[in-house]
Short mmCIF file of C-alpha atoms in Angstrom, two decimals:
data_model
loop_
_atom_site.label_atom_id
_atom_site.label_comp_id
_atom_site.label_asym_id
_atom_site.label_seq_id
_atom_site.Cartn_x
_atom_site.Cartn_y
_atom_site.Cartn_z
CA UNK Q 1 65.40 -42.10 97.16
CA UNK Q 2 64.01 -39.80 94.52
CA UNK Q 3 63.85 -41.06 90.75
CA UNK Q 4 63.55 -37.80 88.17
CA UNK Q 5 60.84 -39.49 85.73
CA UNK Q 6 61.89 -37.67 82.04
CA UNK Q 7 57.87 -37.38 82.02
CA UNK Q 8 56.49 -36.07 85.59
CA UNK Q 9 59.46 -34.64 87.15
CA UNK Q 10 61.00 -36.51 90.71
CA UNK Q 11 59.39 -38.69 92.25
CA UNK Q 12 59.57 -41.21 95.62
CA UNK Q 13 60.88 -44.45 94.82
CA UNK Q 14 57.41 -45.95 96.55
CA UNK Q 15 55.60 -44.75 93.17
CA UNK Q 16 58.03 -47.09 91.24
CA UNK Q 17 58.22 -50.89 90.85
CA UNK Q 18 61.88 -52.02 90.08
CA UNK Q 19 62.51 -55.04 87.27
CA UNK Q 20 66.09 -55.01 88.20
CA UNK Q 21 69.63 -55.06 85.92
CA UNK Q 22 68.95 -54.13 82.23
CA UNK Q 23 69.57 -57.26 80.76
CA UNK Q 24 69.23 -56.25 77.48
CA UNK Q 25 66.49 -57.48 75.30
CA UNK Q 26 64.58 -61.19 75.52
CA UNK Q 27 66.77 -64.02 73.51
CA UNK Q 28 65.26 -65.77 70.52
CA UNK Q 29 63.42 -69.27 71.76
CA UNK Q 30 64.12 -70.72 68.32
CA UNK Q 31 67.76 -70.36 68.57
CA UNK Q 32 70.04 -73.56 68.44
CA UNK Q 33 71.90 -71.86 71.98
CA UNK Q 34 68.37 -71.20 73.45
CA UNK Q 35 68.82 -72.97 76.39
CA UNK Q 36 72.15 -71.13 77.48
CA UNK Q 37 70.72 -68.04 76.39
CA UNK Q 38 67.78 -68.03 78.71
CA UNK Q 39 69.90 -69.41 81.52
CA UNK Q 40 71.83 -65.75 80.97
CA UNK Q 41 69.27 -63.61 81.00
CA UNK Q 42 67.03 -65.33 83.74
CA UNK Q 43 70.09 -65.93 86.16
CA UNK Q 44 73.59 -63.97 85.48
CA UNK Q 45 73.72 -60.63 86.49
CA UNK Q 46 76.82 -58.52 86.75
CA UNK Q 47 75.58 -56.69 90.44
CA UNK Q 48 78.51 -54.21 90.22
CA UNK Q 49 79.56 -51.86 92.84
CA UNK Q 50 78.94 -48.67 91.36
CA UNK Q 51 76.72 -47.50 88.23
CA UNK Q 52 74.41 -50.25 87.35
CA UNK Q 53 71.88 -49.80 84.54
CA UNK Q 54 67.97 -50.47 85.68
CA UNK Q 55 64.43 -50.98 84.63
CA UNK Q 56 61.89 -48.93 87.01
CA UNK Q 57 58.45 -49.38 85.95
CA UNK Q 58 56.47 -46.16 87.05
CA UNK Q 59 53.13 -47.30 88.43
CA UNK Q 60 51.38 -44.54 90.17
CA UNK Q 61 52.23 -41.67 87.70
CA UNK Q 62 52.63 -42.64 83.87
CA UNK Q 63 52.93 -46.02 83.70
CA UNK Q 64 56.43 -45.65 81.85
CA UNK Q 65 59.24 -48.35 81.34
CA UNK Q 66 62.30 -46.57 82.30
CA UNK Q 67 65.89 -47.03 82.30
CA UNK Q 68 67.75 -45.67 85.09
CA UNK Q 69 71.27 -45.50 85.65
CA UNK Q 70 71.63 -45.84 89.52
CA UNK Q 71 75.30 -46.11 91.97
CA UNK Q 72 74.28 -48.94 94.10
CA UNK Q 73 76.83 -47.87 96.27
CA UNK Q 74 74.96 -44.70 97.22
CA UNK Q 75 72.13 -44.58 95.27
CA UNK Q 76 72.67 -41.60 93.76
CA UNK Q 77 70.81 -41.32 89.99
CA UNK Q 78 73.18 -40.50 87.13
CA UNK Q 79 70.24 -40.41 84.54
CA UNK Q 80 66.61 -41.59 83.70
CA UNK Q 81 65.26 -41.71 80.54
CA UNK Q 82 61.73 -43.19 78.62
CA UNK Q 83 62.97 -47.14 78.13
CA UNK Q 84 61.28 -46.72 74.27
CA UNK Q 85 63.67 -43.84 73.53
CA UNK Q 86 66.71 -46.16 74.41
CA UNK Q 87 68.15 -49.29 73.74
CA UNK Q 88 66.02 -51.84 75.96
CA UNK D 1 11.33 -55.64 80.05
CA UNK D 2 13.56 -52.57 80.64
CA UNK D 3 15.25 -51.90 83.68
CA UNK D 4 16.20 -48.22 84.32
CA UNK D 5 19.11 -47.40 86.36
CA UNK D 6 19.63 -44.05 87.84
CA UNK D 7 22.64 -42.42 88.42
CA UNK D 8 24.41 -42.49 91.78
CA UNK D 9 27.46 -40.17 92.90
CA UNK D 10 30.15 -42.41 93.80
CA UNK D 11 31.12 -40.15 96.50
CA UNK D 12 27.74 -40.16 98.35
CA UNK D 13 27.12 -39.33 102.08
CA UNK D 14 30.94 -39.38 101.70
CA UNK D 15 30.77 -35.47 102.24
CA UNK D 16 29.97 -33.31 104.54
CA UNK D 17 30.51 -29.73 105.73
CA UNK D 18 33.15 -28.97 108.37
CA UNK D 19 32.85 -26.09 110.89
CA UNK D 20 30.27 -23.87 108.60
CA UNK D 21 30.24 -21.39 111.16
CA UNK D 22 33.62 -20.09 110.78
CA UNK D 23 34.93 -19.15 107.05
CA UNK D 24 35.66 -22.74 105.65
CA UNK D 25 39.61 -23.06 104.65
CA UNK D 26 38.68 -25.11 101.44
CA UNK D 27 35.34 -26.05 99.35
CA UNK D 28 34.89 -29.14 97.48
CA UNK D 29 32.50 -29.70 94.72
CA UNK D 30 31.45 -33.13 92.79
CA UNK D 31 31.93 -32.91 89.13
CA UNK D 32 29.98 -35.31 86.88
CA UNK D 33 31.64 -34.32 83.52
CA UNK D 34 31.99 -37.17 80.53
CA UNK D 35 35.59 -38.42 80.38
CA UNK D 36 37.24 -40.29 78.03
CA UNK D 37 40.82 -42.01 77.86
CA UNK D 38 42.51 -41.00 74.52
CA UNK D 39 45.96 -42.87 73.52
CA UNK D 40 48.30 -41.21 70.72
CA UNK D 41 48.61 -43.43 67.89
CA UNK D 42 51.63 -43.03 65.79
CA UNK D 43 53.42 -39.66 65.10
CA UNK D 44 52.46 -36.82 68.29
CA UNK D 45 52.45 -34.09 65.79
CA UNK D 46 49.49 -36.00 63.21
CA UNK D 47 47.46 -36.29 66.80
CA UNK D 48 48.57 -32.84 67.65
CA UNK D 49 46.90 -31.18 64.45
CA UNK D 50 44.18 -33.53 64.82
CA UNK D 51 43.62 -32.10 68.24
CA UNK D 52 43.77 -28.69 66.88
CA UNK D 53 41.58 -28.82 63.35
CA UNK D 54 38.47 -30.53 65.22
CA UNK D 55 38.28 -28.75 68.42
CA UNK D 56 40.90 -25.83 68.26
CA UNK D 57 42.43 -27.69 71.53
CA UNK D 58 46.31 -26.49 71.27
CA UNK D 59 48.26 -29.55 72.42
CA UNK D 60 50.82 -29.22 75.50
CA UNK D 61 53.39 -31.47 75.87
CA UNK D 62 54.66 -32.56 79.03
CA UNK D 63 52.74 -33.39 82.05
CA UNK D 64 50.19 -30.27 81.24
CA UNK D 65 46.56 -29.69 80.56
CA UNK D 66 45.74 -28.72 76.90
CA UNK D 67 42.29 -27.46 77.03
CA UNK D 68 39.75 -25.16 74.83
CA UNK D 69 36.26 -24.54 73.89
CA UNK D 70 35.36 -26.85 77.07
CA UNK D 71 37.42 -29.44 76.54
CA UNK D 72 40.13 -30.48 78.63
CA UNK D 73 42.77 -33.14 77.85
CA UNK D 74 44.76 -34.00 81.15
CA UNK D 75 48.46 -35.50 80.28
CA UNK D 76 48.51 -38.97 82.69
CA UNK D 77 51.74 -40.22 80.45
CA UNK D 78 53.47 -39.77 77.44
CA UNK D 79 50.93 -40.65 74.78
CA UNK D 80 48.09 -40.85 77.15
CA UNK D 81 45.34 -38.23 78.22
CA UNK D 82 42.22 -38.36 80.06
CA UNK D 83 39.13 -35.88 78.65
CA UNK D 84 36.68 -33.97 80.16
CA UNK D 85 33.89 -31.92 78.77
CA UNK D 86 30.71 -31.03 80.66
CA UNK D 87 27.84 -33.14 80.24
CA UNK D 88 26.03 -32.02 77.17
CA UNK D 89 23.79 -33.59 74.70
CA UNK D 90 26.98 -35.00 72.17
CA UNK D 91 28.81 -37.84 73.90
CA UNK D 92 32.33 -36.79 74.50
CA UNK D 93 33.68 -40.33 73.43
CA UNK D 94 32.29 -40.65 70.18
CA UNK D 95 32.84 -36.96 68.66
CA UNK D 96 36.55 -37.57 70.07
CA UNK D 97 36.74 -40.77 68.10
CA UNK D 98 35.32 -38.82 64.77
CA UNK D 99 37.53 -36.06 65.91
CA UNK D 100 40.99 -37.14 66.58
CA UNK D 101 40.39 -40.18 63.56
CA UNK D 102 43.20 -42.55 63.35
CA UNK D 103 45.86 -40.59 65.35
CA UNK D 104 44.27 -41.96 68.36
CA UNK D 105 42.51 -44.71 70.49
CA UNK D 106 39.50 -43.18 72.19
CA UNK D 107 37.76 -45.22 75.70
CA UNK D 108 34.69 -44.01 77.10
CA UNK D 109 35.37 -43.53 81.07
CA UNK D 110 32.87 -41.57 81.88
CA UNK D 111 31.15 -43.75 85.06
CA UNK D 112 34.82 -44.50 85.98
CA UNK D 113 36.21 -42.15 87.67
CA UNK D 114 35.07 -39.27 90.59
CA UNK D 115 35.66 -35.56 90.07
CA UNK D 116 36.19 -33.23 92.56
CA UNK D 117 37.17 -29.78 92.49
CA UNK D 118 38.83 -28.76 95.37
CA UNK D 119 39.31 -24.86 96.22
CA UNK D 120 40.44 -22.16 98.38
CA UNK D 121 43.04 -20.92 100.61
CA UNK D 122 43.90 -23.87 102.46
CA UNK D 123 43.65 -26.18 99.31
CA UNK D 124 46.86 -26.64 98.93
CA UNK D 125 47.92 -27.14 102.76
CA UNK D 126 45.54 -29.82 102.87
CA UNK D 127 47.15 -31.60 99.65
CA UNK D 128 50.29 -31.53 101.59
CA UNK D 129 49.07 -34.31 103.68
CA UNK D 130 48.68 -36.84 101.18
CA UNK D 131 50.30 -36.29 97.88
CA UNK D 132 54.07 -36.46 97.64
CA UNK D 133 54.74 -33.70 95.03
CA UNK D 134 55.72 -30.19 95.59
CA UNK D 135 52.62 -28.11 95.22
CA UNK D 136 54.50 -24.89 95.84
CA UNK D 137 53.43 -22.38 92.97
CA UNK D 138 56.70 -22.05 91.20
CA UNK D 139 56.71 -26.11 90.93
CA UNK D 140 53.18 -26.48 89.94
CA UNK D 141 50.84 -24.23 88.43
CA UNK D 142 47.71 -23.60 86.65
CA UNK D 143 47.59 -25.94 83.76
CA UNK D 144 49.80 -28.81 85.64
CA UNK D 145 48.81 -31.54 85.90
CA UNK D 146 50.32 -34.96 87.95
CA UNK D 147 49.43 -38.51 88.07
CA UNK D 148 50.73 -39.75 91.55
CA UNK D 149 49.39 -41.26 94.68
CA UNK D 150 47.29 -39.85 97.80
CA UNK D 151 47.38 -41.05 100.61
CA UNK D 152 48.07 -44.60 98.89
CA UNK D 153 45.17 -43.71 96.45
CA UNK D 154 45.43 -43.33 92.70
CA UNK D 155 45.01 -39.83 91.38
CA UNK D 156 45.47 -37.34 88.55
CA UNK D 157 45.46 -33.73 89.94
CA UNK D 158 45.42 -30.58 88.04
CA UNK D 159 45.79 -27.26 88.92
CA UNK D 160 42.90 -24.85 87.84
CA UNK D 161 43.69 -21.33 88.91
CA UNK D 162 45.77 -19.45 91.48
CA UNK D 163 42.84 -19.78 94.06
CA UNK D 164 44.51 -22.59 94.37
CA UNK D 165 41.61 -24.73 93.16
CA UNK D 166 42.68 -28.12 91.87
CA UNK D 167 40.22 -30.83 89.98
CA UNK D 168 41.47 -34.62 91.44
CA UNK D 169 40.01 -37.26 89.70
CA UNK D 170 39.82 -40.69 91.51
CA UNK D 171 39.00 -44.11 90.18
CA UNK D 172 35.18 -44.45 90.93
CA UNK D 173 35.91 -47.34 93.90
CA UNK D 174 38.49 -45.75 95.64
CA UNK D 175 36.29 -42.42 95.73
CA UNK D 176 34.74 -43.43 99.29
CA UNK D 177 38.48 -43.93 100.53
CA UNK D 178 39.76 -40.89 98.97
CA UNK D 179 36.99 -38.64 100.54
CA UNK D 180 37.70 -39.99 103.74
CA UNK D 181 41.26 -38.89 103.78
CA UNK D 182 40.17 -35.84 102.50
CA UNK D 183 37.55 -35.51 105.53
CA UNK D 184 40.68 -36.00 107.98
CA UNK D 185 42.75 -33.90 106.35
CA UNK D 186 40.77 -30.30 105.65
CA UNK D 187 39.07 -30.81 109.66
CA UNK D 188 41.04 -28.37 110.83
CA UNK D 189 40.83 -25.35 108.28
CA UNK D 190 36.74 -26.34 107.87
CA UNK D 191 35.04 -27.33 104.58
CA UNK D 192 32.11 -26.19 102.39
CA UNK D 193 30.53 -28.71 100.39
CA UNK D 194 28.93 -26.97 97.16
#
């Protein structure tokens, strides 16, 4: 599997480190629903068969958060953009 | 009482010549330039005139070399560079920090990493083995530049001239392991240590 970094072109999927689902962004500790929260975004994911929206982390070129939109049924990459430009 | 410690090439004894007899398919040469780390800080375009005013270096986005007057800034992500400038009497980090001002962080890595320049006909055959980019010419030319892995190694590479010749540099400990594969690899087309 070849992921098309926005920054250094494609490259192997052994240059990237994978984070998993996109989760969205970390919940607020101080919130009254904390608890419930965390439990969410720690444990629930929604593992669907088809596009699934991912954070690759790419290690050995720029070190750049990315968020890839991958078919886990074949992996075949729709897109892959900088995670910064994005909503995390 | 003051110690004095002398410089040591962190690829040493790890190089040797290769079938001299016969025309060697690739040279290699140890660079000891100064090299710094610079990070962007805040908008690309302040750091990009920055660049410009101080050292007339026109900036070149992507994953490029932007390079003038000596200097060469070596894209290794989006806001990140590493820069090289022949030894000379100035040190390379500090005129970049008075340079490039607040549109960037500056690090001096000058003991931290091994240059090599690698050249010649066979150059790029030998690359082959280890990196996992396409080196072909209309994928990467002079003035491109890559941060990947060789042979499980760390490197930035970037292409020089059509020659090929490419400059690779390694962090300073994995320089032993990196000339080792690169021993392996160039045996059969012969090398020339300069």
């Amino acid at each position: 599997m070849r992921i098309p970094c926005p920054f250094c072109g494609p490259r192997d999927v052994s240059e990237f480190v994978t984070l998993g689902e996109a989760t969205g962004p970390r919940p607020d500790p101080a919130a009254p629903d904390a608890a419930e929260k965390f439990f969410a975004y720690a444990y629930l994911r929604s593992n669907p068969a088809g596009p699934s929206e991912e954070h690759w982390y790419h290690a050995l070129g720029c070190r750049s958060w990315l968020k890839v939109v991958r078919d886990t049924r074949t992996h075949e990459i729709e897109s892959a953009a900088l995670a910064r430009e994005g909503a995390r | 009482m003051s110690e004095v410690l002398t410089f040591r090439s962190p690829c040493a004894g790890a190089l040797k010549d290769i079938g001299v007899a016969a025309t060697p398919g690739v040279s290699v040469r140890e660079r000891s330039p100064q090299i710094a780390t610079v990070i962007a800080r805040g908008a690309i375009a302040d750091f990009a005139a920055r660049l410009k005013a101080s050292f007339g270096v026109q900036w070149v986005e992507g994953s490029k070399v932007s390079s003038g007057g000596g200097l060469v800034l070596v894209a290794t992500g989006p806001r990140a560079w590493l820069a090289l400038r022949d030894a000379g009497s100035e040190n390379l980090a500090t005129s970049l920090g008075e340079g490039l001002g607040e549109t960037a962080a500056v690090i001096e890595q000058s003991s931290g990493y091994a240059v090599l320049r690698i050249a010649g006909e066979k150059a790029r055959a030998t690359f082959e083995k280890g990196l996992g980019i396409d080196l072909h010419p209309r994928a990467f030319a002079p003035g491109d530049a890559a941060s990947t892995s060789c042979a499980h190694l760390n490197v930035v590479i970037w292409q020089v001239d059509g020659a090929p010749t490419y400059d690779v540099a390694v962090p300073r400990s994995f320089a032993a392991a990196f000339c080792h594969w690169l021993m392996e690899s160039v045996a059969e087309f012969g090398l020339k240590v300069l």
